[in-house]
Each structure stands twice: as structure tokens, then as C-alpha cells.
CSV table of C-alpha atoms and ligand atoms in Angstrom, one decimal:
chain,number,residue,atom,x,y,z
A,340,MET,CA,102.8,124.5,97.4
A,341,LYS,CA,99.5,123.0,96.1
A,342,ASN,CA,96.2,124.4,97.4
A,343,ILE,CA,93.7,121.7,98.0
A,344,THR,CA,90.0,121.3,98.7
A,345,ILE,CA,89.0,117.9,100.3
A,346,LEU,CA,85.4,116.9,99.7
A,347,GLY,CA,84.2,114.2,102.1
A,348,VAL,CA,86.9,114.9,104.7
A,349,THR,CA,85.3,112.9,107.5
A,350,GLY,CA,85.2,109.7,105.4
A,351,SER,CA,87.8,106.9,105.1
A,352,ILE,CA,89.5,108.4,102.1
A,353,GLY,CA,89.1,112.0,103.5
A,354,GLN,CA,90.8,111.2,106.7
A,355,GLN,CA,93.7,109.4,105.0
A,356,THR,CA,94.0,112.5,102.7
A,357,VAL,CA,94.3,114.6,105.9
A,358,ASP,CA,97.0,112.3,107.1
A,359,VAL,CA,99.0,112.6,103.8
A,360,CYS,CA,98.6,116.4,103.8
A,361,LEU,CA,99.7,116.7,107.5
A,362,HIS,CA,102.8,114.7,106.7
A,363,HIS,CA,103.7,116.9,103.8
A,364,GLN,CA,102.9,120.4,105.1
A,365,ASP,CA,105.6,122.0,102.9
A,366,GLU,CA,103.8,120.6,99.8
A,367,PHE,CA,100.1,120.9,100.5
A,368,ASN,CA,97.8,123.6,101.9
A,369,VAL,CA,94.3,122.4,102.7
A,370,VAL,CA,92.2,125.6,101.9
A,371,ALA,CA,88.7,124.1,102.2
A,372,MET,CA,86.9,120.9,103.2
A,373,SER,CA,83.5,119.4,103.3
A,374,ALA,CA,81.8,116.9,105.5
A,375,GLY,CA,78.3,115.4,105.9
A,376,LYS,CA,76.9,114.9,109.4
A,377,ASN,CA,79.8,113.7,111.4
A,378,ILE,CA,80.4,117.1,113.2
A,379,VAL,CA,82.6,115.6,116.0
A,380,LEU,CA,85.2,114.3,113.6
A,381,LEU,CA,84.9,117.4,111.5
A,382,GLU,CA,85.8,119.5,114.5
A,383,THR,CA,88.8,117.4,115.3
A,384,THR,CA,89.9,117.7,111.6
A,385,ILE,CA,89.4,121.5,111.6
A,386,GLN,CA,91.6,121.8,114.7
A,387,LYS,CA,94.4,119.8,113.0
A,388,ILE,CA,94.2,121.6,109.6
A,389,ASN,CA,92.8,125.1,110.2
A,390,PRO,CA,91.1,125.5,106.8
A,391,GLN,CA,89.7,128.8,105.5
A,392,VAL,CA,86.3,127.5,104.4
A,393,VAL,CA,84.3,124.5,105.5
A,394,CYS,CA,81.0,123.1,104.1
A,395,VAL,CA,78.5,120.9,105.9
A,396,ILE,CA,75.2,119.5,104.7
A,397,ASP,CA,72.8,121.1,107.3
A,398,GLU,CA,72.4,124.8,108.0
A,399,LYS,CA,72.0,124.1,111.7
A,400,ASP,CA,75.4,122.5,111.9
A,401,CYS,CA,76.8,125.4,109.8
A,402,ASN,CA,75.5,128.0,112.3
A,403,TYR,CA,76.7,126.1,115.3
A,404,LEU,CA,80.2,125.8,113.8
A,405,GLN,CA,80.3,129.4,112.7
A,406,GLU,CA,79.7,130.6,116.2
A,407,LYS,CA,82.4,128.3,117.6
A,408,TYR,CA,85.1,129.1,115.0
A,409,PRO,CA,84.5,132.7,113.9
A,410,HIS,CA,87.8,132.9,112.1
A,411,ILE,CA,86.7,130.2,109.6
A,412,ARG,CA,84.0,130.7,107.0
A,413,PHE,CA,81.2,128.0,107.1
A,414,VAL,CA,78.8,127.2,104.2
A,415,PHE,CA,76.2,124.5,103.7
A,416,GLY,CA,74.3,122.4,101.3
A,417,SER,CA,74.9,122.0,97.5
A,418,GLY,CA,75.6,125.7,97.2
A,419,GLY,CA,78.3,125.5,99.8
A,420,LEU,CA,79.8,122.4,98.1
A,421,ASP,CA,79.9,124.3,94.8
A,422,GLU,CA,81.6,127.2,96.5
A,423,ILE,CA,84.4,125.2,98.0
A,424,ALA,CA,84.9,123.2,94.8
A,425,THR,CA,85.5,126.4,92.8
A,426,ILE,CA,87.6,128.7,95.1
A,427,ASP,CA,90.0,130.7,93.0
A,428,GLN,CA,93.1,129.9,94.9
A,429,VAL,CA,92.6,126.1,94.9
A,430,ASP,CA,94.6,124.0,92.4
A,431,ILE,CA,93.2,120.6,93.0
A,432,VAL,CA,90.0,119.2,94.4
A,433,LEU,CA,90.1,115.7,96.0
A,434,ASN,CA,86.6,114.3,95.8
A,435,ALA,CA,86.0,111.7,98.4
A,436,ILE,CA,82.3,112.1,98.8
A,437,VAL,CA,80.5,108.8,98.5
A,438,GLY,CA,77.8,108.2,95.9
A,439,PHE,CA,76.0,110.2,93.3
A,440,ALA,CA,76.2,113.3,95.5
A,441,GLY,CA,79.8,113.7,94.3
A,442,LEU,CA,78.8,114.3,90.7
A,443,LEU,CA,77.9,118.0,90.7
A,444,PRO,CA,80.8,119.2,92.7
A,445,THR,CA,83.2,117.4,90.3
A,446,ILE,CA,81.6,119.1,87.3
A,447,HIS,CA,81.7,122.5,88.9
A,448,ALA,CA,85.4,122.0,89.9
A,449,ILE,CA,86.3,121.0,86.4
A,450,GLU,CA,84.4,124.0,85.0
A,451,SER,CA,86.5,126.2,87.3
A,452,LYS,CA,89.7,124.7,85.9
A,453,LYS,CA,90.6,122.7,88.9
A,454,ASP,CA,92.5,119.4,88.6
A,455,ILE,CA,90.6,116.6,90.1
A,456,ALA,CA,91.9,113.7,92.3
A,457,LEU,CA,88.9,111.4,92.0
A,458,ALA,CA,88.0,108.8,94.7
A,459,ASN,CA,84.3,109.3,93.9
A,460,LYS,CA,84.0,106.6,91.2
A,461,GLU,CA,80.2,107.1,91.0
A,462,THR,CA,80.9,110.4,89.1
A,463,LEU,CA,82.5,108.5,86.2
A,464,VAL,CA,80.1,105.6,86.3
A,465,VAL,CA,77.0,107.8,85.8
A,466,ALA,CA,78.4,110.6,83.7
A,467,GLY,CA,81.7,109.4,82.2
A,468,HIS,CA,80.5,110.6,78.8
A,469,ILE,CA,80.1,114.2,80.1
A,470,ILE,CA,83.1,114.3,82.5
A,471,THR,CA,85.6,113.1,79.9
A,472,LYS,CA,84.5,115.8,77.5
A,473,LEU,CA,84.6,118.5,80.2
A,474,VAL,CA,88.1,117.5,81.2
A,475,LYS,CA,89.4,117.9,77.6
A,476,GLU,CA,87.5,121.2,77.1
A,477,HIS,CA,88.9,122.8,80.3
A,478,GLY,CA,92.3,121.3,80.0
A,479,VAL,CA,92.4,119.9,83.6
A,480,LYS,CA,93.9,116.7,84.9
A,481,LEU,CA,91.7,113.8,86.1
A,482,LEU,CA,93.8,111.8,88.5
A,483,PRO,CA,92.5,108.5,89.9
A,484,VAL,CA,92.6,107.8,93.6
A,485,ASP,CA,90.9,104.3,93.4
A,486,SER,CA,93.8,101.9,94.1
A,487,GLU,CA,93.3,99.8,90.9
A,488,HIS,CA,93.0,102.8,88.7
A,489,SER,CA,96.0,104.5,90.3
A,490,ALA,CA,97.9,101.2,89.6
A,491,ILE,CA,96.8,101.3,85.9
A,492,PHE,CA,97.7,105.0,85.7
A,493,GLN,CA,101.1,104.3,87.3
A,494,SER,CA,101.7,101.4,84.8
A,495,LEU,CA,101.0,103.7,81.9
A,496,GLN,CA,103.6,106.3,82.8
A,497,GLY,CA,106.1,106.6,80.0
A,498,ASN,CA,103.7,104.5,77.8
A,499,GLU,CA,101.2,107.2,76.9
A,500,LYS,CA,101.7,106.6,73.2
A,501,ASN,CA,101.6,102.8,73.3
A,502,LYS,CA,98.2,101.1,72.7
A,503,ILE,CA,96.7,99.2,75.6
A,504,LYS,CA,95.8,95.6,74.7
A,505,ARG,CA,94.1,94.7,78.0
A,506,ILE,CA,93.6,96.0,81.5
A,507,LEU,CA,93.8,93.4,84.3
A,508,LEU,CA,91.6,94.8,87.0
A,509,THR,CA,92.2,93.0,90.3
A,510,ALA,CA,89.6,92.3,92.9
A,511,SER,CA,90.0,91.0,96.4
A,512,GLY,CA,86.6,89.3,96.1
A,513,GLY,CA,85.3,91.0,99.3
A,514,SER,CA,84.1,89.6,102.6
A,515,PHE,CA,82.2,86.6,101.0
A,516,ARG,CA,84.7,85.5,98.3
A,517,ASP,CA,84.9,82.0,99.6
A,518,LYS,CA,81.1,81.5,99.9
A,519,THR,CA,79.0,79.7,97.3
A,520,ARG,CA,75.8,81.4,96.1
A,521,GLU,CA,73.8,79.2,98.4
A,522,GLU,CA,75.9,80.2,101.4
A,523,LEU,CA,75.1,83.9,100.7
A,524,VAL,CA,71.5,83.4,101.8
A,525,GLY,CA,70.9,85.1,105.1
A,526,VAL,CA,74.4,86.6,105.6
A,527,SER,CA,74.5,89.4,108.1
A,528,VAL,CA,75.4,93.1,107.7
A,529,LYS,CA,78.2,92.6,110.3
A,530,GLU,CA,79.7,89.7,108.2
A,531,ALA,CA,79.5,91.8,105.0
A,532,LEU,CA,81.2,94.7,106.7
A,533,ASN,CA,84.2,92.6,107.6
A,534,HIS,CA,86.5,93.1,104.6
A,535,PRO,CA,89.5,90.9,104.6
A,536,ASN,CA,92.1,93.4,103.3
A,537,TRP,CA,90.9,97.0,103.4
A,538,SER,CA,89.3,99.2,106.0
A,539,MET,CA,86.8,101.5,104.1
A,540,GLY,CA,83.5,103.3,104.4
A,541,ALA,CA,80.4,101.2,104.8
A,542,LYS,CA,78.9,101.6,101.3
A,543,ILE,CA,82.0,100.6,99.5
A,544,THR,CA,82.6,97.7,101.8
A,545,ILE,CA,79.2,96.3,101.0
A,546,ASP,CA,79.8,97.0,97.3
A,547,SER,CA,83.0,94.9,97.6
A,548,ALA,CA,81.0,92.0,99.0
A,549,THR,CA,78.5,92.1,96.2
A,550,LEU,CA,81.2,92.9,93.7
A,551,PHE,CA,79.2,96.0,92.5
A,552,ASN,CA,82.3,97.9,93.5
A,553,LYS,CA,84.3,96.0,90.9
A,554,GLY,CA,81.5,96.5,88.4
A,555,LEU,CA,81.6,100.3,89.1
A,556,GLU,CA,85.4,100.1,88.7
A,557,VAL,CA,85.1,98.4,85.3
A,558,MET,CA,83.1,101.4,84.1
A,559,GLU,CA,85.5,103.8,85.8
A,560,ALA,CA,88.4,102.2,84.0
A,561,LYS,CA,86.5,102.4,80.7
A,562,TRP,CA,86.3,106.2,81.0
A,563,LEU,CA,89.6,106.9,82.6
A,564,PHE,CA,91.7,104.9,80.1
A,565,ASP,CA,89.5,105.1,77.0
A,566,VAL,CA,89.3,101.3,76.4
A,567,ASP,CA,86.4,99.0,75.3
A,568,TYR,CA,84.7,96.8,77.8
A,569,ASP,CA,86.1,93.7,76.1
A,570,GLN,CA,89.6,95.0,77.0
A,571,ILE,CA,88.9,95.1,80.7
A,572,GLU,CA,89.4,91.7,82.5
A,573,VAL,CA,88.6,91.3,86.2
A,574,LEU,CA,90.8,88.9,88.1
A,575,ILE,CA,90.1,87.7,91.6
A,576,HIS,CA,93.3,88.3,93.6
A,577,PRO,CA,92.7,87.6,97.3
A,578,GLU,CA,96.0,89.0,98.5
A,579,SER,CA,95.4,92.6,97.2
A,580,ILE,CA,99.1,93.0,96.4
A,581,LEU,CA,99.0,93.5,92.6
A,582,HIS,CA,96.7,96.5,92.5
A,583,SER,CA,96.1,96.1,88.7
A,584,ALA,CA,98.1,95.8,85.5
A,585,VAL,CA,98.1,96.7,81.8
A,586,GLU,CA,99.0,94.5,78.9
A,587,PHE,CA,100.5,96.2,75.9
A,588,GLU,CA,100.4,95.2,72.2
A,589,ASP,CA,103.8,93.3,72.6
A,590,THR,CA,102.2,91.2,75.4
A,591,SER,CA,104.3,92.9,78.1
A,592,VAL,CA,102.3,93.2,81.3
A,593,ILE,CA,103.2,96.1,83.6
A,594,GLY,CA,101.5,96.3,86.9
A,595,GLN,CA,101.9,98.1,90.3
A,596,MET,CA,102.3,96.2,93.5
A,597,GLY,CA,102.4,97.3,97.1
A,598,THR,CA,101.0,96.6,100.6
A,599,PRO,CA,97.3,97.6,100.6
A,600,ASP,CA,97.5,101.3,101.7
A,601,MET,CA,95.1,103.8,100.2
A,602,ARG,CA,97.4,106.6,101.2
A,603,LEU,CA,99.8,105.7,98.4
A,604,ALA,CA,97.1,106.2,95.8
A,605,ILE,CA,95.9,109.4,97.4
A,606,GLN,CA,99.4,110.8,97.7
A,607,TYR,CA,100.4,109.9,94.1
A,608,ALA,CA,97.3,111.7,92.8
A,609,LEU,CA,98.4,114.8,94.8
A,610,THR,CA,102.1,114.7,94.0
A,611,TYR,CA,101.9,113.4,90.4
A,612,PRO,CA,104.2,113.1,88.5
A,613,GLN,CA,106.5,113.1,91.5
A,614,ARG,CA,106.8,110.4,94.1
A,615,LYS,CA,107.3,111.3,97.8
A,616,LYS,CA,108.1,109.3,100.9
A,617,LEU,CA,105.0,107.7,102.2
A,618,ILE,CA,105.2,108.3,106.0
A,619,ASN,CA,104.9,105.0,107.9
A,620,GLY,CA,104.5,103.2,104.5
A,621,LYS,CA,105.1,99.5,104.9
A,622,SER,CA,107.5,97.9,102.3
A,623,LEU,CA,106.3,94.9,100.5
A,624,ASP,CA,108.0,91.6,101.5
A,625,LEU,CA,107.5,89.2,98.7
A,626,THR,CA,109.4,86.4,100.3
A,627,GLN,CA,107.2,86.6,103.3
A,628,LEU,CA,104.1,86.4,101.0
A,629,GLY,CA,105.7,83.5,99.1
A,630,SER,CA,103.0,83.4,96.4
A,631,LEU,CA,100.3,85.5,94.8
A,632,THR,CA,97.1,83.9,93.4
A,633,PHE,CA,94.7,84.8,90.6
A,634,LYS,CA,91.5,83.4,89.3
A,635,LYS,CA,88.7,84.3,86.9
A,636,PRO,CA,85.5,85.5,88.6
A,637,ASP,CA,82.5,83.3,88.3
A,638,PHE,CA,79.9,85.6,86.7
A,639,ASN,CA,77.0,83.5,88.0
A,640,ARG,CA,78.3,83.6,91.5
A,641,PHE,CA,79.0,87.3,91.2
A,642,HIS,CA,75.9,88.3,89.3
A,643,ALA,CA,76.5,92.0,90.1
A,644,LEU,CA,79.6,91.9,87.8
A,645,SER,CA,77.5,90.7,84.9
A,646,LEU,CA,75.0,93.5,85.5
A,647,ALA,CA,77.8,96.1,85.5
A,648,TYR,CA,79.2,94.8,82.2
A,649,ARG,CA,75.6,94.9,80.8
A,650,ALA,CA,75.1,98.5,82.0
A,651,GLY,CA,78.5,99.6,80.7
A,652,LYS,CA,78.2,98.0,77.3
A,653,THR,CA,74.6,99.3,76.9
A,654,GLY,CA,75.8,102.8,78.0
A,655,GLY,CA,73.5,105.8,78.0
A,656,SER,CA,71.5,106.1,81.2
A,657,LEU,CA,71.7,102.4,82.2
A,658,PRO,CA,74.9,102.8,84.4
A,659,CYS,CA,73.1,105.7,86.2
A,660,VAL,CA,70.2,103.3,86.9
A,661,LEU,CA,72.5,100.6,88.2
A,662,ASN,CA,74.3,103.1,90.4
A,663,GLY,CA,71.2,104.7,91.9
A,664,ALA,CA,69.4,101.4,92.5
A,665,ASN,CA,72.6,100.0,94.0
A,666,GLU,CA,73.0,103.0,96.4
A,667,MET,CA,69.5,102.6,97.6
A,668,ALA,CA,69.6,98.8,97.9
A,669,ASN,CA,73.0,98.9,99.6
A,670,LEU,CA,71.6,101.3,102.2
A,671,LEU,CA,68.5,99.2,102.8
A,672,PHE,CA,70.7,96.2,103.4
A,673,ARG,CA,72.8,98.1,105.9
A,674,GLU,CA,69.6,99.2,107.6
A,675,GLY,CA,68.6,95.5,107.9
A,676,LYS,CA,65.6,96.0,105.7
A,677,ILE,CA,66.5,93.6,102.9
A,678,GLU,CA,68.6,90.5,102.4
A,679,PHE,CA,72.1,90.5,100.9
A,680,LEU,CA,71.0,88.8,97.7
A,681,GLN,CA,68.2,91.2,97.2
A,682,ILE,CA,70.6,94.0,96.4
A,683,GLU,CA,71.5,92.6,93.0
A,684,GLU,CA,67.9,91.4,92.5
A,685,LEU,CA,66.6,95.0,93.0
A,686,VAL,CA,69.3,96.5,90.8
A,687,GLU,CA,68.4,94.1,88.0
A,688,LYS,CA,64.7,94.8,88.3
A,689,ALA,CA,65.4,98.6,88.1
A,690,MET,CA,67.6,98.1,85.0
A,691,ASN,CA,64.9,95.9,83.3
A,692,ALA,CA,62.2,98.5,84.0
A,693,HIS,CA,64.1,101.5,82.8
A,694,GLU,CA,63.6,103.1,79.4
A,695,LEU,CA,67.0,103.9,78.0
A,696,VAL,CA,68.1,107.4,77.3
A,697,LYS,CA,71.0,107.3,74.9
A,698,ASP,CA,73.0,110.4,75.7
A,699,PRO,CA,71.6,111.8,79.0
A,700,THR,CA,72.2,115.3,80.1
A,701,ILE,CA,73.0,116.2,83.7
A,702,ASP,CA,69.4,117.2,84.4
A,703,GLN,CA,68.2,113.9,83.0
A,704,LEU,CA,70.8,112.0,85.1
A,705,LEU,CA,69.5,113.7,88.2
A,706,ASN,CA,66.0,112.6,87.4
A,707,ILE,CA,67.0,109.0,86.5
A,708,ASP,CA,69.1,108.6,89.7
A,709,GLN,CA,66.0,109.6,91.7
A,710,TRP,CA,63.8,107.3,89.6
A,711,ALA,CA,66.1,104.3,90.3
A,712,ARG,CA,66.1,105.0,94.1
A,713,ASP,CA,62.3,105.4,94.1
A,714,PHE,CA,61.9,102.3,92.1
A,715,VAL,CA,63.8,100.2,94.7
A,716,LEU,CA,61.8,101.7,97.5
A,717,LYS,CA,58.5,101.0,95.8
A,718,GLU,CA,59.5,97.4,95.1
A,719,ILE,CA,60.4,96.9,98.8
A,720,ASN,CA,57.2,98.5,100.0
A,721,GLU,CA,55.1,96.4,97.6
A,722,THR,CA,56.8,93.2,98.7
A,723,CYS,CA,56.2,94.1,102.4
A,724,ARG,CA,52.5,94.8,101.6
A,725,ARG,CA,52.2,91.4,99.9
A,726,LEU,CA,53.6,89.5,102.8
B,2125,NAD,P1,82.9,107.2,103.6
B,2125,NAD,O1,81.5,106.8,103.8
B,2125,NAD,O2,83.9,106.8,104.6
B,2125,NAD,O3,83.0,108.8,103.5
B,2125,NAD,C1,82.1,109.6,102.7
B,2125,NAD,C2,82.3,111.1,102.9
B,2125,NAD,O4,81.3,111.8,102.1
B,2125,NAD,C3,82.1,111.5,104.4
B,2125,NAD,O5,82.9,112.7,104.6
B,2125,NAD,C4,80.6,111.9,104.3
B,2125,NAD,O6,80.3,112.9,105.4
B,2125,NAD,C5,80.5,112.6,103.0
B,2125,NAD,N1,79.1,112.5,102.4
B,2125,NAD,C6,78.3,111.4,102.4
B,2125,NAD,N2,77.1,111.7,101.8
B,2125,NAD,C7,77.2,113.0,101.4
B,2125,NAD,C8,76.3,113.9,100.7
B,2125,NAD,N3,75.1,113.6,100.4
B,2125,NAD,N4,76.8,115.2,100.5
B,2125,NAD,C9,78.0,115.6,100.9
B,2125,NAD,N5,78.9,114.8,101.6
B,2125,NAD,C10,78.5,113.5,101.8
B,2125,NAD,O7,83.3,106.8,102.2
B,2125,NAD,P2,84.8,106.4,101.7
B,2125,NAD,O8,85.0,104.9,101.9
B,2125,NAD,O9,85.8,107.3,102.1
B,2125,NAD,O10,84.6,106.5,100.1
B,2125,NAD,C11,84.5,107.7,99.4
B,2125,NAD,C12,84.5,107.5,97.9
B,2125,NAD,O11,85.8,107.0,97.6
B,2125,NAD,C13,83.5,106.5,97.4
B,2125,NAD,O12,83.1,106.9,96.1
B,2125,NAD,C14,84.3,105.2,97.3
B,2125,NAD,O13,83.8,104.4,96.3
B,2125,NAD,C15,85.7,105.7,96.9
B,2125,NAD,N6,86.8,104.9,97.3
B,2125,NAD,C16,87.0,104.6,98.6
B,2125,NAD,C17,88.0,103.7,99.0
B,2125,NAD,C18,88.3,103.4,100.5
B,2125,NAD,O14,89.3,102.8,100.7
B,2125,NAD,N7,87.5,103.9,101.4
B,2125,NAD,C19,88.8,103.2,98.0
B,2125,NAD,C20,88.6,103.5,96.7
B,2125,NAD,C21,87.6,104.3,96.4
B,2126,MG,MG1,89.2,100.1,94.3
């Protein structure tokens, strides 16, 4: 029996993790969970799972829930997150918080010798240099939940001693994959949120449309699999069936395929190295699909991808700037305050204005993340004033 903490339980990944755990109750015991502000969904989840400790963002929600469920312990804020990421009895922390907010709980969980099932890719993007060191130092496992990275991880099983020649990182292309750059002018939030293959949280769905998601995943792959950026090749694969692949020195390409279902990647991270039945999992019917297609991404069309390679190759604090600026610009777009194409424009401006820190500490990263967000807000306010 594995004892689990689920961070971000009310999100898309969090709820699918609950689904996996409920279907394998003989394998998994969810000891603790965290949520943001969706208290209604949190309550439904508490009633299904009956955890021992629950963390929310606000003290007021914490007090309300404590009164209603006296047999459960409720905690709140960053202190509460740290507490549930480090509980003695917990073996593995599944981090499905969205954004930079997932960084500190990951660090504290590793320092408490917990294995990490990582959905929160932003953690590795901003602090890959720190996380990979901590993982080695504390002898814990860092298991990918992102479907592409799970596919690469699965492709590497039994090949740990063989050198990777190339990683083929597949991308659906997001909601606007068939639009030219000119056609992206004036696209709406609703259109951007309409992803062709996956149902996900709002931030990552917009990131898929800009391709910042793929850019973040390039950096995530660099840290997870210890490869150079030149070894990571992005392929547009609209069917989302080949979830990614690895080419070895002998030119053999090994990949992982399946119907798009995040529960598989979540479950594999939790049951690794074993495989278990995926309840209601849909088998892949290749004859029904008939063909799979692949093409190189156009880096001018998907400028966000160029920015991500630039940030990754430069390293230091630049990925943190890209990430923080993108989180803010992504939010402003969802709030209807900026245009779609302004997202990458603002991220690029923030990257250009930043003074690089070569080997940033956690405290420096916290400041740089805030600086990038403030920079984007200031840019928008100044533009509004000028108009
Ligand atoms: P989501 O928006 O659906 O859920 C996010 C969760 O984090 C919610 O429980 C929310 O309450 C919580 N949260 C948000 N801000 C918080 C904060 N400041 N402090 C504490 N908790 C906070 O997001 P999602 O789509 O489930 O994605 C979660 C992570 O997994 C992201 O990093 C995303 O890139 C990654 N991921 C998601 C998918 C997917 O299919 N959804 C696939 C691959 C990777
Ligand atoms: Mg992915």
C-alpha cells in the first residue's frame, strides 16, 4: 500500500488522480490533499476519499471546513502546503498544482525524502538545476506525469545504460494549429480554450495554443533526461497517439502510443515499475486511425517555441522569467485584457529586459518570478495609459 499526498486535487490532473486511486484502493491510500479555492469540488472529493489532512489557500475556508468535518485536520497557506508535502507516513507526493506555486512544496517534499510524481512542469522549468541536485542528494524518485515525459520514461525502461541520441517530443499543436500567424489576430479566449484532443486546466490549454506548453516541456525534458537542447526535437503530431519517443545511438526509435488519457501517465507514475489495469481505459485501434502524421513546427509561426529554446539554452534565471511572464500574460489573456499574440510579445519583452543571474538560488527565483509578473503588468498598464 502506497501512502499519497495529492497537491492540486481539484484540478484536471488532481481529479484524474483521485479516479485512479479510487479504482485501486488496495494499492493507494490518499493521506492528504490540497486545493485552491474550489471548495465545492474539494468537499465532494473529501467525501469520496476521506483523507486525514487537507490544505486550502485561505484561512477562512480552512475554518469553515474544520467546523464541518471535525474528524479531518485542515491547514492553510504555504505553511499548510509544506505540512502535507512532508507528512512522515507519506511515500509519494503527486504535485498537480499549476504554475510557480508548485515549486516550494516539491522542494520540501524531496527534502523529506518523498518520491515525487510531477505534473507541475513549471517546477523543473524554473529550478531544474536545483531540483535535479536535490533528487540525487536525497535519493528519491522523480517520476514524470506529463504524457510526453511519461512516454519518454516508458521508452527508456530497460535502456538506462544506453545513450539517448535524440528525443522526439510530440505536440498536438493546440487549438490553433491550422491557423496562420495572420489568422491568430483577434482569436477569442473561447476558441483558445477549445483543445482538439485533451481536456485540461485553463492555463495549460492556453499554453498549448501558444505552444509555450511545448516550450516548457522541452525544458522539462532537458532536466528529466539529462540531454542537451540540440537533442530535443519537437514534432507536430495532430492525432496525439504517439506520446513521444527516444532515438538511441543505433538509430532505433522506441516510443509509447495510446489513446489520449492522462490517467495512464498518472497511474504509471504511481505504480512504477509495475503496470496495472487502467479502469475504463480505451484500447488503441490503429486500423481505425489508418494513419498518423508528423511535421516539423514552424518556429516563426510558433514564436513561443523559439523563445523557450532561447531561455533553455541561455539557462540561469531566463527560464524563470519566461515562465513568470507567461503565467501573467496567460492569465491576462484569459481575463480578456490582452490579445492572444500579446502573450508571446510580453514574454519576449520581459526576457529582453532581464539581467541574467547565472545560477539562481531559490530566494532569487522567488524574486525573479515576481519581477517578471510585475514587468508584464507594468507593460500593460503603460500601453493602456498611452492609448
Ligand atoms: P488545473 O488548473 O485544472 O488545477 C490546478 C490545481 O492547483 C487546482 O487544484 C488549484 O486549486 C490548485 N492551485 C492553483 N493555484 C494554486 C496556488 N497558488 N496554490 C495552491 N494551489 C493552487 O491545472 P491542471 O490542468 O490539472 O494542471 C496542473 C499541472 O499539471 C500544471 O503544471 C500542468 O502544466 C500540468 N499538466 C496538466 C495536464 C492536464 O492534462 N491537465 C497534462 C500535463 C501536465
Ligand atoms: Mg504534455
